[in-house]
Coordinates of C-alpha atoms and ligand atoms in Angstrom, one line a residue:
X1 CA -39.1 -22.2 20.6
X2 CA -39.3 -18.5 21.0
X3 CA -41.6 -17.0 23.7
X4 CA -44.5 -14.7 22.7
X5 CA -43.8 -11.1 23.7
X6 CA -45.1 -9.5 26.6
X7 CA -48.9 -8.3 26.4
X8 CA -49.3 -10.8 23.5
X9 CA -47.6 -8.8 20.8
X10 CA -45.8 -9.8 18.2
X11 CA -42.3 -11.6 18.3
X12 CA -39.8 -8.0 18.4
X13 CA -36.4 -8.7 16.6
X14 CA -33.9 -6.5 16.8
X15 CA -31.0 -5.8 14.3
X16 CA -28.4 -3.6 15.4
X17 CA -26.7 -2.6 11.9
X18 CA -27.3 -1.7 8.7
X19 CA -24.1 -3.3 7.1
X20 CA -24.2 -6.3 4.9
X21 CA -25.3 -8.6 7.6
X22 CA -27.9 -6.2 9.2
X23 CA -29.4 -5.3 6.4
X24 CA -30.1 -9.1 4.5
X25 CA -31.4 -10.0 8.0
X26 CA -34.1 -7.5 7.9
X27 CA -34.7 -8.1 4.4
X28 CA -34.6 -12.1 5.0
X29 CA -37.4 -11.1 8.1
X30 CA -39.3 -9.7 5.1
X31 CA -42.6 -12.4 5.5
X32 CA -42.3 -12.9 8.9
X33 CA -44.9 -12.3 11.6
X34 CA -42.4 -10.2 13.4
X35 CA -41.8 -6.2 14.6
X36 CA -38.3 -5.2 13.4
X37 CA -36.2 -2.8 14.7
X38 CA -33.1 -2.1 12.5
X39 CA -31.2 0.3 14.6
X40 CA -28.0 1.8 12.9
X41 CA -25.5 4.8 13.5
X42 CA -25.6 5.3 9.8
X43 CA -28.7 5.8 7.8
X44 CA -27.5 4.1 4.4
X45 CA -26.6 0.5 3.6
X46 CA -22.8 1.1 2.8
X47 CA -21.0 -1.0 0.1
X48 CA -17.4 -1.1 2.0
X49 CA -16.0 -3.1 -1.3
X50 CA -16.2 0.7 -3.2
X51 CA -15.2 3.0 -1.1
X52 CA -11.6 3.2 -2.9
X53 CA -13.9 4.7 -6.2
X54 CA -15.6 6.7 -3.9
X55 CA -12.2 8.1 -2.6
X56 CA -10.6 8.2 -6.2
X57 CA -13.3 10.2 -7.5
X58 CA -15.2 7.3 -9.6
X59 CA -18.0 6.9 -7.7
X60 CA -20.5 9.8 -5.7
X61 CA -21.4 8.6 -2.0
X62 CA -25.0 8.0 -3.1
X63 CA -24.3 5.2 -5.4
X64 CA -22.2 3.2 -2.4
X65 CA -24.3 4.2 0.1
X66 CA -28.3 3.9 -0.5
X67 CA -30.6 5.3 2.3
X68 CA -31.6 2.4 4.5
X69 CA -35.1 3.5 5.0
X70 CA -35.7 4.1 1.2
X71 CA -34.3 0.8 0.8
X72 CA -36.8 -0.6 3.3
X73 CA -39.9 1.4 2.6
X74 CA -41.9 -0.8 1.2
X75 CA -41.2 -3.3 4.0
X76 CA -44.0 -2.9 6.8
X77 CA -42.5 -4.8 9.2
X78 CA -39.5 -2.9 10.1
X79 CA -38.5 0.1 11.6
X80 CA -34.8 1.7 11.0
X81 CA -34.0 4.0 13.8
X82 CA -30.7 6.1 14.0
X83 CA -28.6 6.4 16.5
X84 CA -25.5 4.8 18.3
X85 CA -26.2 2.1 20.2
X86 CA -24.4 1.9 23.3
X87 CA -25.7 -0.5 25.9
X88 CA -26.9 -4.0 25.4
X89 CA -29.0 -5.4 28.2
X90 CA -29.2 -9.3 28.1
X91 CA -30.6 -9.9 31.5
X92 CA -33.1 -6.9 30.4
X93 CA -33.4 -8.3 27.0
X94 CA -33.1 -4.4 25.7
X95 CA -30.7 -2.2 23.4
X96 CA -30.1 1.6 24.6
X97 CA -29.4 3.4 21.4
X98 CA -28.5 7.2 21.4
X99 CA -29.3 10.4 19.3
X100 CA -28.2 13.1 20.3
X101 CA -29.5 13.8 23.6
X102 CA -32.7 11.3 23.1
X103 CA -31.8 7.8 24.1
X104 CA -34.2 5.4 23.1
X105 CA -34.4 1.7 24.7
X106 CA -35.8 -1.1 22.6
X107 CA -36.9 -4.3 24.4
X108 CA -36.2 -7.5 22.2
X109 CA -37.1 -11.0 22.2
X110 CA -34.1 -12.2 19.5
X111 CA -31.6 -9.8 18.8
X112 CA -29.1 -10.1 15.9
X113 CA -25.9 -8.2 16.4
X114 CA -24.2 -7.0 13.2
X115 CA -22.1 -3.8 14.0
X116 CA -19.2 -5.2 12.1
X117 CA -15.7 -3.8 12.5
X118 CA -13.6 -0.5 12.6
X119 CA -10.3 0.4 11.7
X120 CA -7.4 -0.7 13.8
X121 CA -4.1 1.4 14.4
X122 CA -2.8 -1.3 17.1
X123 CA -2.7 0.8 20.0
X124 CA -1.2 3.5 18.1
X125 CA -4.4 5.6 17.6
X126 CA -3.0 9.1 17.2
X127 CA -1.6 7.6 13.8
X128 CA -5.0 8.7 12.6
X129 CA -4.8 11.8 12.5
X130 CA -2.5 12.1 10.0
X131 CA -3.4 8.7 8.3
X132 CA -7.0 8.1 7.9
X133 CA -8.3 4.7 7.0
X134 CA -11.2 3.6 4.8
X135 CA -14.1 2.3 6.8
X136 CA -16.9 5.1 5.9
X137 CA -18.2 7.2 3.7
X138 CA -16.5 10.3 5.7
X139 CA -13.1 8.5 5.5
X140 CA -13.7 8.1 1.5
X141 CA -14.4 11.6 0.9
X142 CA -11.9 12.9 3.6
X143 CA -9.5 10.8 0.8
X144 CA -10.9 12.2 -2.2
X145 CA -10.1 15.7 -0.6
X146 CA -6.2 15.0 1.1
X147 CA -5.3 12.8 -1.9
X148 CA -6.9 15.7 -4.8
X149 CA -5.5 18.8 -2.2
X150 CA -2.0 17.2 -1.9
X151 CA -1.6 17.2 -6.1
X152 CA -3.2 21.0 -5.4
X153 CA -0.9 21.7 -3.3
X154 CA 2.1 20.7 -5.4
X155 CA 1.3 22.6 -8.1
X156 CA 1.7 26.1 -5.7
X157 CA 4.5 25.3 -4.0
X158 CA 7.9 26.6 -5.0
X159 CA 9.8 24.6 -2.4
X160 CA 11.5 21.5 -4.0
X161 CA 11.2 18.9 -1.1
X162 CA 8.0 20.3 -0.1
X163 CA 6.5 19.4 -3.7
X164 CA 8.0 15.7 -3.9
X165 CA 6.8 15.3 0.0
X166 CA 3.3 16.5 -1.8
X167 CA 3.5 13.8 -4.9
X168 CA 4.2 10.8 -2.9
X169 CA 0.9 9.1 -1.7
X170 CA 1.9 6.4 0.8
X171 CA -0.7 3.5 0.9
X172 CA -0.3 1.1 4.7
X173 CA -1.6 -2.4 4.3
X174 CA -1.2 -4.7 1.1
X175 CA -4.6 -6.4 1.4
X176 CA -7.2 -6.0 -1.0
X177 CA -7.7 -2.8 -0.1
X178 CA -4.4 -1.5 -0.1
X179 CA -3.8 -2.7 -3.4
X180 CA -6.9 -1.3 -4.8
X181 CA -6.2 1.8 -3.7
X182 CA -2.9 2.1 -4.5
X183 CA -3.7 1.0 -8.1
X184 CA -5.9 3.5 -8.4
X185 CA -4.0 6.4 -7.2
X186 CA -1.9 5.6 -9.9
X187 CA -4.0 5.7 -12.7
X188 CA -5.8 8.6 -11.0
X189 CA -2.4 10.1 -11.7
X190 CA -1.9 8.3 -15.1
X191 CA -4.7 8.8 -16.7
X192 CA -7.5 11.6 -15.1
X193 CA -4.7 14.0 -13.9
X194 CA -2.0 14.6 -16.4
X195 CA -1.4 17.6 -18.5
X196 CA -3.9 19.3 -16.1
X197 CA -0.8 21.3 -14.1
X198 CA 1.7 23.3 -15.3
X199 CA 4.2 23.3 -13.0
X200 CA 3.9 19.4 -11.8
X201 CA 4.0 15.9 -13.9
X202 CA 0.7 14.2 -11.6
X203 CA 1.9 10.9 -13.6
X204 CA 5.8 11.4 -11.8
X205 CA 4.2 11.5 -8.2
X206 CA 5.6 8.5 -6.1
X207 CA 2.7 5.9 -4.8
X208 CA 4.3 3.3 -2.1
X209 CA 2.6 0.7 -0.9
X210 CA 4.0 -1.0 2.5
X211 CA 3.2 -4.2 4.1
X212 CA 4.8 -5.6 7.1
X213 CA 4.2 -9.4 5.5
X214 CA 6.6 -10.7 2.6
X215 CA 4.2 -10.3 0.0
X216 CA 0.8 -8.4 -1.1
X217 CA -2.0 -10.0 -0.5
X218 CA -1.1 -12.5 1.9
X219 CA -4.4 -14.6 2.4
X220 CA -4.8 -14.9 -1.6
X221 CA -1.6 -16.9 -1.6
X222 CA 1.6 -16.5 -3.3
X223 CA 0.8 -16.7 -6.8
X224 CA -2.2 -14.3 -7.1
X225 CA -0.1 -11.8 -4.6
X226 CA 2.6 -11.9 -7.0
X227 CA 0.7 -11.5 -9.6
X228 CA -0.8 -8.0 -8.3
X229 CA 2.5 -6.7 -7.2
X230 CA 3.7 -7.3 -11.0
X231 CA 1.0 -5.6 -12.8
X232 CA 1.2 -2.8 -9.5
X233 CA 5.1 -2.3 -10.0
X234 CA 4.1 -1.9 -14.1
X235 CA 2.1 1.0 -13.4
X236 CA 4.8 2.6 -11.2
X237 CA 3.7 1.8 -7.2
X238 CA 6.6 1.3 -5.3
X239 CA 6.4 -2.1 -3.1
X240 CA 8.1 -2.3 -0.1
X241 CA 7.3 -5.8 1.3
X242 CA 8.8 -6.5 5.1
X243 CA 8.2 -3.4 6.5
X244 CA 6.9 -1.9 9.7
X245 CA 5.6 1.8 10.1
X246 CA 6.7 2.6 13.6
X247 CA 5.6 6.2 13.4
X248 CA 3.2 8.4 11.4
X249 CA 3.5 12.6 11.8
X250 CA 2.3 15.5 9.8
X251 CA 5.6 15.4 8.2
X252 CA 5.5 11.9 6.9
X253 CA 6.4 8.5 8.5
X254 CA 9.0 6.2 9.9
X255 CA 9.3 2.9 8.5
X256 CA 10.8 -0.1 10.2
X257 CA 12.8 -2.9 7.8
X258 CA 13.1 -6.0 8.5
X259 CA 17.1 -5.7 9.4
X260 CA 16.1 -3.5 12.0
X261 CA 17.0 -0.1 10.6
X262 CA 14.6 2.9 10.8
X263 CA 14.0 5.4 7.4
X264 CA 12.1 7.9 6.9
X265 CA 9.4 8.5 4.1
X266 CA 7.9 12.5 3.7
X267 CA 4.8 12.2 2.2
X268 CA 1.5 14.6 2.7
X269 CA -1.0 11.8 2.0
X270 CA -1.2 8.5 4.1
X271 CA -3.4 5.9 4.1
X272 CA -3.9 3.7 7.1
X273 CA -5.7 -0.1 5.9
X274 CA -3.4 -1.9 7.9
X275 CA -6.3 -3.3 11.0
X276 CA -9.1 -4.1 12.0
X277 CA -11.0 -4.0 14.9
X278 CA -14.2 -5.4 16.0
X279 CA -16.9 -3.3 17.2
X280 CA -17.0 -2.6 21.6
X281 CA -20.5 -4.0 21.4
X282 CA -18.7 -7.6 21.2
X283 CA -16.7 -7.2 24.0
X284 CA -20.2 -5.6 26.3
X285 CA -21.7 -8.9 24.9
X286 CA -19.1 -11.6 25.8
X287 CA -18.9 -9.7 29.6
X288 CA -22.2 -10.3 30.4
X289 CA -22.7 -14.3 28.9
X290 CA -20.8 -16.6 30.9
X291 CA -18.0 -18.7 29.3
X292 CA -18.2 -16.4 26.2
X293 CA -14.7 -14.6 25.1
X294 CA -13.6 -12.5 22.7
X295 CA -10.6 -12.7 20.0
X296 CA -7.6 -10.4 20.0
X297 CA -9.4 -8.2 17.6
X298 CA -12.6 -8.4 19.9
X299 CA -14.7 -10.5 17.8
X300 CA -16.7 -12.6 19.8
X301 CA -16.5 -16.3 19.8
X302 CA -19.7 -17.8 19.0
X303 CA -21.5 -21.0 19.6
X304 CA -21.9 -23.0 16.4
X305 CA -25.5 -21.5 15.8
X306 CA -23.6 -18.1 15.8
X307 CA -25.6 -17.3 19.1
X308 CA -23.9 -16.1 22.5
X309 CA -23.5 -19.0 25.5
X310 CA -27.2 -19.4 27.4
X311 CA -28.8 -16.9 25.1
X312 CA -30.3 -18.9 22.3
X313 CA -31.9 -15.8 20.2
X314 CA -28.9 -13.4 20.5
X315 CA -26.8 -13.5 17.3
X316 CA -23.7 -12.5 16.5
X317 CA -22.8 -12.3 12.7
X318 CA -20.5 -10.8 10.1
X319 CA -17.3 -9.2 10.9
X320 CA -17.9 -9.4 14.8
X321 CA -18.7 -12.8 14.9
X322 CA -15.3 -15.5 15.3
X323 CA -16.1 -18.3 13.4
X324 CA -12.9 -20.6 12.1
X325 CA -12.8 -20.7 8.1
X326 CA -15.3 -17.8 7.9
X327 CA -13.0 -14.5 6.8
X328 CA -14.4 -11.0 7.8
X329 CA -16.3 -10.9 4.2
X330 CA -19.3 -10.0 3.4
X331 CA -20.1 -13.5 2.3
X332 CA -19.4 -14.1 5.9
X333 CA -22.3 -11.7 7.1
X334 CA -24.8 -12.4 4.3
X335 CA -24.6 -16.1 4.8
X336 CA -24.7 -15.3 8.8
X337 CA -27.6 -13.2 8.7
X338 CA -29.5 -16.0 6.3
X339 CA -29.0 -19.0 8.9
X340 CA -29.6 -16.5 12.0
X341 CA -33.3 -15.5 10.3
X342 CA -33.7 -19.2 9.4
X343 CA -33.8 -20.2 13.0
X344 CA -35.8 -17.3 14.1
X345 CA -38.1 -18.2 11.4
X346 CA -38.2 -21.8 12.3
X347 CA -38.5 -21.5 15.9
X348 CA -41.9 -18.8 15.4
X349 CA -43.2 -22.3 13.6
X350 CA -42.3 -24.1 16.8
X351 CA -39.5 -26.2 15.0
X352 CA -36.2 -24.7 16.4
X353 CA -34.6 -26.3 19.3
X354 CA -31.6 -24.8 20.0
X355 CA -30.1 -28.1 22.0
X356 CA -30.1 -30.1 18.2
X357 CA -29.8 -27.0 16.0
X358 CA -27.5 -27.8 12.6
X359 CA -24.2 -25.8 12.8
X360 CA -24.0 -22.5 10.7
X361 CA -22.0 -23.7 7.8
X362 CA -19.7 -21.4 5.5
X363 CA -19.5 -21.9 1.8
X364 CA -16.6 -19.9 0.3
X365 CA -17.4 -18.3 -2.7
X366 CA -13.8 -16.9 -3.3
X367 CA -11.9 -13.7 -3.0
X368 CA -10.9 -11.2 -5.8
X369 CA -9.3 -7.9 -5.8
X370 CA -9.3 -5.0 -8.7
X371 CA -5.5 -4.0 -9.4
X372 CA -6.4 -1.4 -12.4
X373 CA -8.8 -1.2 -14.7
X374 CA -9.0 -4.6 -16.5
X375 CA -7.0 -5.8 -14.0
X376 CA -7.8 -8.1 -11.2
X377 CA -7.0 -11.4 -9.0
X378 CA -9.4 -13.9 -8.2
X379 CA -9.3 -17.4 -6.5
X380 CA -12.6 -19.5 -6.3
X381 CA -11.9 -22.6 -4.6
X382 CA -8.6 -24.2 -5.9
X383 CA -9.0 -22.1 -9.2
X384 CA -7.0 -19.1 -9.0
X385 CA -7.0 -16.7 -12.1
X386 CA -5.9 -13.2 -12.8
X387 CA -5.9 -10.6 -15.5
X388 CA -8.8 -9.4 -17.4
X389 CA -11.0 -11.9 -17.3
X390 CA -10.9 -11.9 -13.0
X391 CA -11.6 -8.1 -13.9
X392 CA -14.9 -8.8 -15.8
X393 CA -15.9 -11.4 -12.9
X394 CA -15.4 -8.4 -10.1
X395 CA -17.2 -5.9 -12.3
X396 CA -20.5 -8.3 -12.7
X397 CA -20.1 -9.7 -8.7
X398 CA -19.9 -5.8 -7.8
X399 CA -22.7 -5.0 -9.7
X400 CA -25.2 -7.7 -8.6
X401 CA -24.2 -6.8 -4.8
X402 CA -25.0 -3.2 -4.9
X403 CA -28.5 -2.4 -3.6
X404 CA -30.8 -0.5 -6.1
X405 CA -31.5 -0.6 -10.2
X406 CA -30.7 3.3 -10.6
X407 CA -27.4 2.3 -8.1
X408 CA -26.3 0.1 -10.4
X409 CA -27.1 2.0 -13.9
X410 CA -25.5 5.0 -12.7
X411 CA -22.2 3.0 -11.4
X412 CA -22.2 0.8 -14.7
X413 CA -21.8 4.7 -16.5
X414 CA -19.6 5.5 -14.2
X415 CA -17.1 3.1 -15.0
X416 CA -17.7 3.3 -19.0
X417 CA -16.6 6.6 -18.7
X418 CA -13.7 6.0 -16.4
X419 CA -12.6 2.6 -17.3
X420 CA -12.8 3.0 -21.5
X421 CA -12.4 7.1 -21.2
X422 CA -10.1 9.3 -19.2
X423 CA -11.7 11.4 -17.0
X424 CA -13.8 10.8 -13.6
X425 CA -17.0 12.4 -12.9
X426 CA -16.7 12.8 -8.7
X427 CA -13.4 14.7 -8.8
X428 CA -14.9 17.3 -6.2
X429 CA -13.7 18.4 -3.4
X430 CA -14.1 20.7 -0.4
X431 CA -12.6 21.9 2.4
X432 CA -15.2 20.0 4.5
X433 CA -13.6 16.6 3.4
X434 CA -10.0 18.0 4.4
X435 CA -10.8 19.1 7.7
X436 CA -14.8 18.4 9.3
X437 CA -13.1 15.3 11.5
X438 CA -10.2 17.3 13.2
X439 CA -12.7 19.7 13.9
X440 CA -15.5 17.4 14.7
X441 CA -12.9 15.5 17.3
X442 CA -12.4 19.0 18.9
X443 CA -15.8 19.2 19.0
X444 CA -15.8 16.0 21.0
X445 CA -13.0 16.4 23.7
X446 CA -14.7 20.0 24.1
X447 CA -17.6 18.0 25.0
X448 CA -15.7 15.7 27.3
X449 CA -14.1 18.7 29.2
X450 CA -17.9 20.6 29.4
X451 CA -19.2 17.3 30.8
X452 CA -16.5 16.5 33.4
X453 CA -16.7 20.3 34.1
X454 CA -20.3 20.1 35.3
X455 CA -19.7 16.2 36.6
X456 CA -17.5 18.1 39.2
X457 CA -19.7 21.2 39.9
X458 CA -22.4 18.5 40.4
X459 CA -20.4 17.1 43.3
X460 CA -19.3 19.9 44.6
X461 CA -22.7 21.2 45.0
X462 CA -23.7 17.6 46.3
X463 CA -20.6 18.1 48.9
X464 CA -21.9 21.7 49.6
X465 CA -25.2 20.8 50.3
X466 CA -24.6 17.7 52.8
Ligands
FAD501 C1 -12.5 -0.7 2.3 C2 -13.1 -2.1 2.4 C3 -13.1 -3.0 1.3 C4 -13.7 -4.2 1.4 N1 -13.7 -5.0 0.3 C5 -14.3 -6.2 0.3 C6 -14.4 -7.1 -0.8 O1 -13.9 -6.7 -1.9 N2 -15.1 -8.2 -0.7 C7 -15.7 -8.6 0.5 O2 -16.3 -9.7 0.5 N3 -15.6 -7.9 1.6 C8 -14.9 -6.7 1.6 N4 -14.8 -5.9 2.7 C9 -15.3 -6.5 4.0 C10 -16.8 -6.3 4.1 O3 -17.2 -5.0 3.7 C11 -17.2 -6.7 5.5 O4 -16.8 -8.0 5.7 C12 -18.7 -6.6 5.7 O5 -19.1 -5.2 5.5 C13 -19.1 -7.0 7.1 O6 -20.5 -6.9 7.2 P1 -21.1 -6.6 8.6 O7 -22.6 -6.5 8.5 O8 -20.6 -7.5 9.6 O9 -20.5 -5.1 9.1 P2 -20.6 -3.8 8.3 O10 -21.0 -3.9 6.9 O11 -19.4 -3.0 8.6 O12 -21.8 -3.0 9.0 C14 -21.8 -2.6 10.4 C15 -23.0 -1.8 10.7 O13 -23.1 -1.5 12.1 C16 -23.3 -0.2 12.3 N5 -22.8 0.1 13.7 C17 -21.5 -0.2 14.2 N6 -21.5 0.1 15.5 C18 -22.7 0.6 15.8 C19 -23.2 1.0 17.0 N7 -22.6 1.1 18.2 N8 -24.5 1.5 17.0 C20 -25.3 1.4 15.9 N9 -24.8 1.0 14.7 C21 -23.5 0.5 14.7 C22 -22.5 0.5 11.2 O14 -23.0 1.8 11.0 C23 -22.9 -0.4 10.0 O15 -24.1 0.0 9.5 C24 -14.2 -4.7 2.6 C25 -14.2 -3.8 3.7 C26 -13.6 -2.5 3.6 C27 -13.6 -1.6 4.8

């Protein structure tokens, strides 16, 4: 059983995350005698699944991404807080969390960990810079802006190889995301973009899609991966299966084959959704439970209840929990964050000891991925299906996931005017998209150099003075 809080309040949960798994297990915490603290470094509830629209000009930001707080208004219970959290105290039973220069700490008495992952470069992070990946809402738009200013571009220049270098869009990563994105490049190109130059063909540009595994979509299995690269290669995407990308520049990038030899690709726009990583927050919360360890990608390996070793109220769910048969889904964190609020819910009731607790269960729903419009893949159990009918599945499953009735009308527009017209109604873009994160990481190793600045003035004054 839970003890009461100190001075006889009310139990305190805290959620770190607003992701799927933070946010059902606030909502789940909705008629419990508890004080929630959801603390994020977001302030929406992002729908990951649609950032490719979001990036292809389909969908606005506001439609993936509902406010957390609006979402939670009417909840009394819980407070959202933003900020970054960035210490986890389980001796302390506290979470530091940092705004700008106000640090808050939060005492808990369960906490439920769901800060999910980030995008991986394997080591190789100065591959981002030229090869954004598709995690948030800044990485969507960013996107929107290199993949819209590289057709821009291509339309001014009068240099040959500098125009094809502009037209071909290289996607890294054959997953579900890959493929979506690639898929839709090319009917961005198709369909929105043509006859809108005068001097470039948008529906000529060259889209390649790269994976180092034999075949796209390699945990959906050899038929349904075959299936997408068929309906891909039909709308022009390039496939090159068995290939390594050694090196990403300005320029373009370097690609590894299987035989060994290296090539080179130029291309302007790059897309990096080759990785994942899990958040640091696993790794400061296997250090300090003893006997707890974390996977390659840093998830953490969790007891059976999905709590950490000798800390029966600390929960780790969704994408940064490791969990054998559960993939990093959002099934995976919605079905975590229900069975984590369960047990806190039981165990206010005095009914939850953690020594006989039942073992978090998965039950897989099934995986699908969009390919073009009316086009998808789907496997649900041992069924596997494709084609226009997996299309109609994803379009209803999307649509009951998204938070919000106006979300949902608006997006259902959207794609009646994308999907049975031509045209796209987010097809914006600034110079903000292009270039806010180079400058914002300036920003940040500026900050660094000030800070180690004054950390050695500070010592020298401290040396000066004794
Ligand atoms: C492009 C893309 C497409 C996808 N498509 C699908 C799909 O089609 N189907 C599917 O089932 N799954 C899909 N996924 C995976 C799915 O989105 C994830 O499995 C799911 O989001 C995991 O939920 P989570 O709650 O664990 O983490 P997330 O949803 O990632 O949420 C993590 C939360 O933690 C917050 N956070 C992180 N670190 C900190 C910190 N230090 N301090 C404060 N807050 C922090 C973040 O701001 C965020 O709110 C996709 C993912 C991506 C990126």
């Amino acid at each position: 059983m839970v003890e009461p809080s100190a001075g006889g309040k009310r139990h305190r949960v805290v959620i770190i995350g607003s992701g799927f798994g933070g946010l059902r297990a606030a909502k789940q915490l909705k008629r419990a005698d508890v004080d929630i603290t959801l603390i994020s470094r977001t302030t929406s509830h992002l729908f990951q699944p649609l950032l490719y629209q979001v990036a292809t000009g389909i969908l606005s930001e506001g439609e993936i991404a509902p406010t957390t707080r609006l979402v939670l208004r009417k909840q009394r219970n819980v407070q959202v807080l933003l900020g970054e959290v960035e210490e986890i105290d389980l001796q302390a039973n506290t979470v530091t969390s940092q705004l700008m220069t106000m640090r808050t700490v939060t005492p808990f008495d369960s906490l439920i960990v769901a800060a999910g992952a980030q995008q991986s470069y394997f080591g190789n992070d100065h591959f981002a810079t030229y090869a954004p990946g598709m995690k948030t809402i800044d990485d969507a738009l960013e996107l929107r802006g290199r993949i819209l200013g590289a057709f821009e571009a291509a339309e001014v220049t009068t240099d040959h190889d500098e125009r094809e270098r502009r037209l071909t869009f290289v996607v890294i990563g054959a997953g579900p995301t890959g493929v979506e994105l690639a898929g839709q490049i090319a009917e961005l190109a198709e369909r929105t973009l043509a006859g809108a130059f005068r001097t470039i063909e948008p529906e000529e540009c060259r889209v390649i899609l790269i994976e180092g595994a034999g075949a796209v979509l390699p945990p959906m299995g050899e038929k349904l991966g075959l299936k997408a690269q068929r309906r891909l290669e039909k709308m022009g995407v390039e496939i090159q299966l068995n290939a390594m990308v050694t090196n990403v520049d300005y320029m373009g990038i370097t690609v590894k084959d299987k035989d060994g030899t290296e090539r080179r690709i130029e291309c302007a726009c790059k897309v990096w959704s080759a990785g994942v990583q899990a958040s640091p927050l696993g790794k400061m919360i296997a250090e300090q439970a003893d006997g707890t360890e974390t996977d390659r990608a840093g998830r953490v390996f969790v007891e059976p209840d999905l709590t950490v070793k000798g800390h029966p109220y600390v929960f780790v769910i969704g994408d940064l929990m490791s969990v054998p048969g559960v993939p990093g889904m959002a099934q995976g964190a919605l079905q975590g964050a229900n069975y984590a609020t369960k047990l806190i819910k039981r165990s206010l009731k005095g009914h939850d000891d953690p020594a006989t607790r039942a073992p978090f269960k998965y039950f897989d729903k099934g995986s699908m991925a969009t390919v073009s419009r009316f086009s998808a893949v789907a496997q649900v159990g041992k069924l596997e299906f494709g084609g226009f009918i997996a299309w109609l599945a994803w379009l209803v499953l999307h649509l009951y996931y998204l938070v919000g009735y106006k979300n949902r009308l608006t997006t259902v527009l959207a794609w009646f005017i994308t999907f049975l017209g031509r045209s796209r109604g987010q097809m914006a873009i600034t110079s903000q998209m292009i270039y806010a994160r180079l400058a914002m990481q300036q920003l940040e190793s500026h900050k660094e150099a000030l800070a180690a600045v004054e950390q050695a003035e500070r010592l020298e004054r401290a040396r000066g003075a004794s």
